[in-house]
Amino acid sequence: MIKKLLIATLVAGSLASVTLPSTSATIVVQSAPPPLRTERIPPARRGYVWVPGHWDWRGNRHQWVKGTYVRARPGYSYNQPRWEQRDGRWYLERGAWARGGGDRDGDGVRNRNDRDRDGDGVPNRRDDRPNNPNRN
């Protein structure tokens, strides 16, 4: 009887340590992810975005996922996967594409870093209309 109670307690405890919300890409666990690994980033590829390696939660444990290049999506920015600690639990926000992300002209460069937002060859600091939507 005690053996069955002990097994039931262990199973219930392991199920309580992980919460998987059904409507979100967020994973919640009790244990902190290990330190990030150092990766060698291959040479840049035109039309691709580098997604660095990260710790994922698979099979009730942390598992390393190697970094890779993914095809860029014009008008979108990629939010890297990240772990965040809140109230004694660890939350994994999975990587995802987000519309915009500070990129009004859809060229994949955030506006604060974009030196020629309308693509007319004139730097923003010298352009009377740096956000001209009628420029091609």
PDB file of C-alpha atoms in Angstrom, residues 43-50 68-74 76 97 107-108:
ATOM      1  CA  PRO A  43      28.730  32.821 -42.725  1.00  0.00           C
ATOM      2  CA  ALA A  44      25.633  34.928 -43.337  1.00  0.00           C
ATOM      3  CA  ARG A  45      23.192  33.790 -45.998  1.00  0.00           C
ATOM      4  CA  ARG A  46      21.334  36.318 -48.121  1.00  0.00           C
ATOM      5  CA  GLY A  47      17.584  36.139 -47.502  1.00  0.00           C
ATOM      6  CA  TYR A  48      17.947  34.222 -44.236  1.00  0.00           C
ATOM      7  CA  VAL A  49      17.889  35.092 -40.522  1.00  0.00           C
ATOM      8  CA  TRP A  50      20.135  33.368 -37.968  1.00  0.00           C
ATOM      9  CA  THR A  68      20.151  27.489 -37.766  1.00  0.00           C
ATOM     10  CA  TYR A  69      19.310  29.848 -40.575  1.00  0.00           C
ATOM     11  CA  VAL A  70      15.625  30.283 -41.428  1.00  0.00           C
ATOM     12  CA  ARG A  71      14.240  31.966 -44.534  1.00  0.00           C
ATOM     13  CA  ALA A  72      13.513  35.658 -43.883  1.00  0.00           C
ATOM     14  CA  ARG A  73       9.930  36.855 -44.179  1.00  0.00           C
ATOM     15  CA  PRO A  74       9.610  40.392 -45.584  1.00  0.00           C
ATOM     16  CA  TYR A  76       8.216  40.392 -40.261  1.00  0.00           C
ATOM     17  CA  TRP A  97       7.605  35.688 -36.490  1.00  0.00           C
ATOM     18  CA  ASP A 107      12.415  45.627 -45.820  1.00  0.00           C
ATOM     19  CA  GLY A 108      13.407  43.593 -42.754  1.00  0.00           C
TER      20      GLY A 108
END
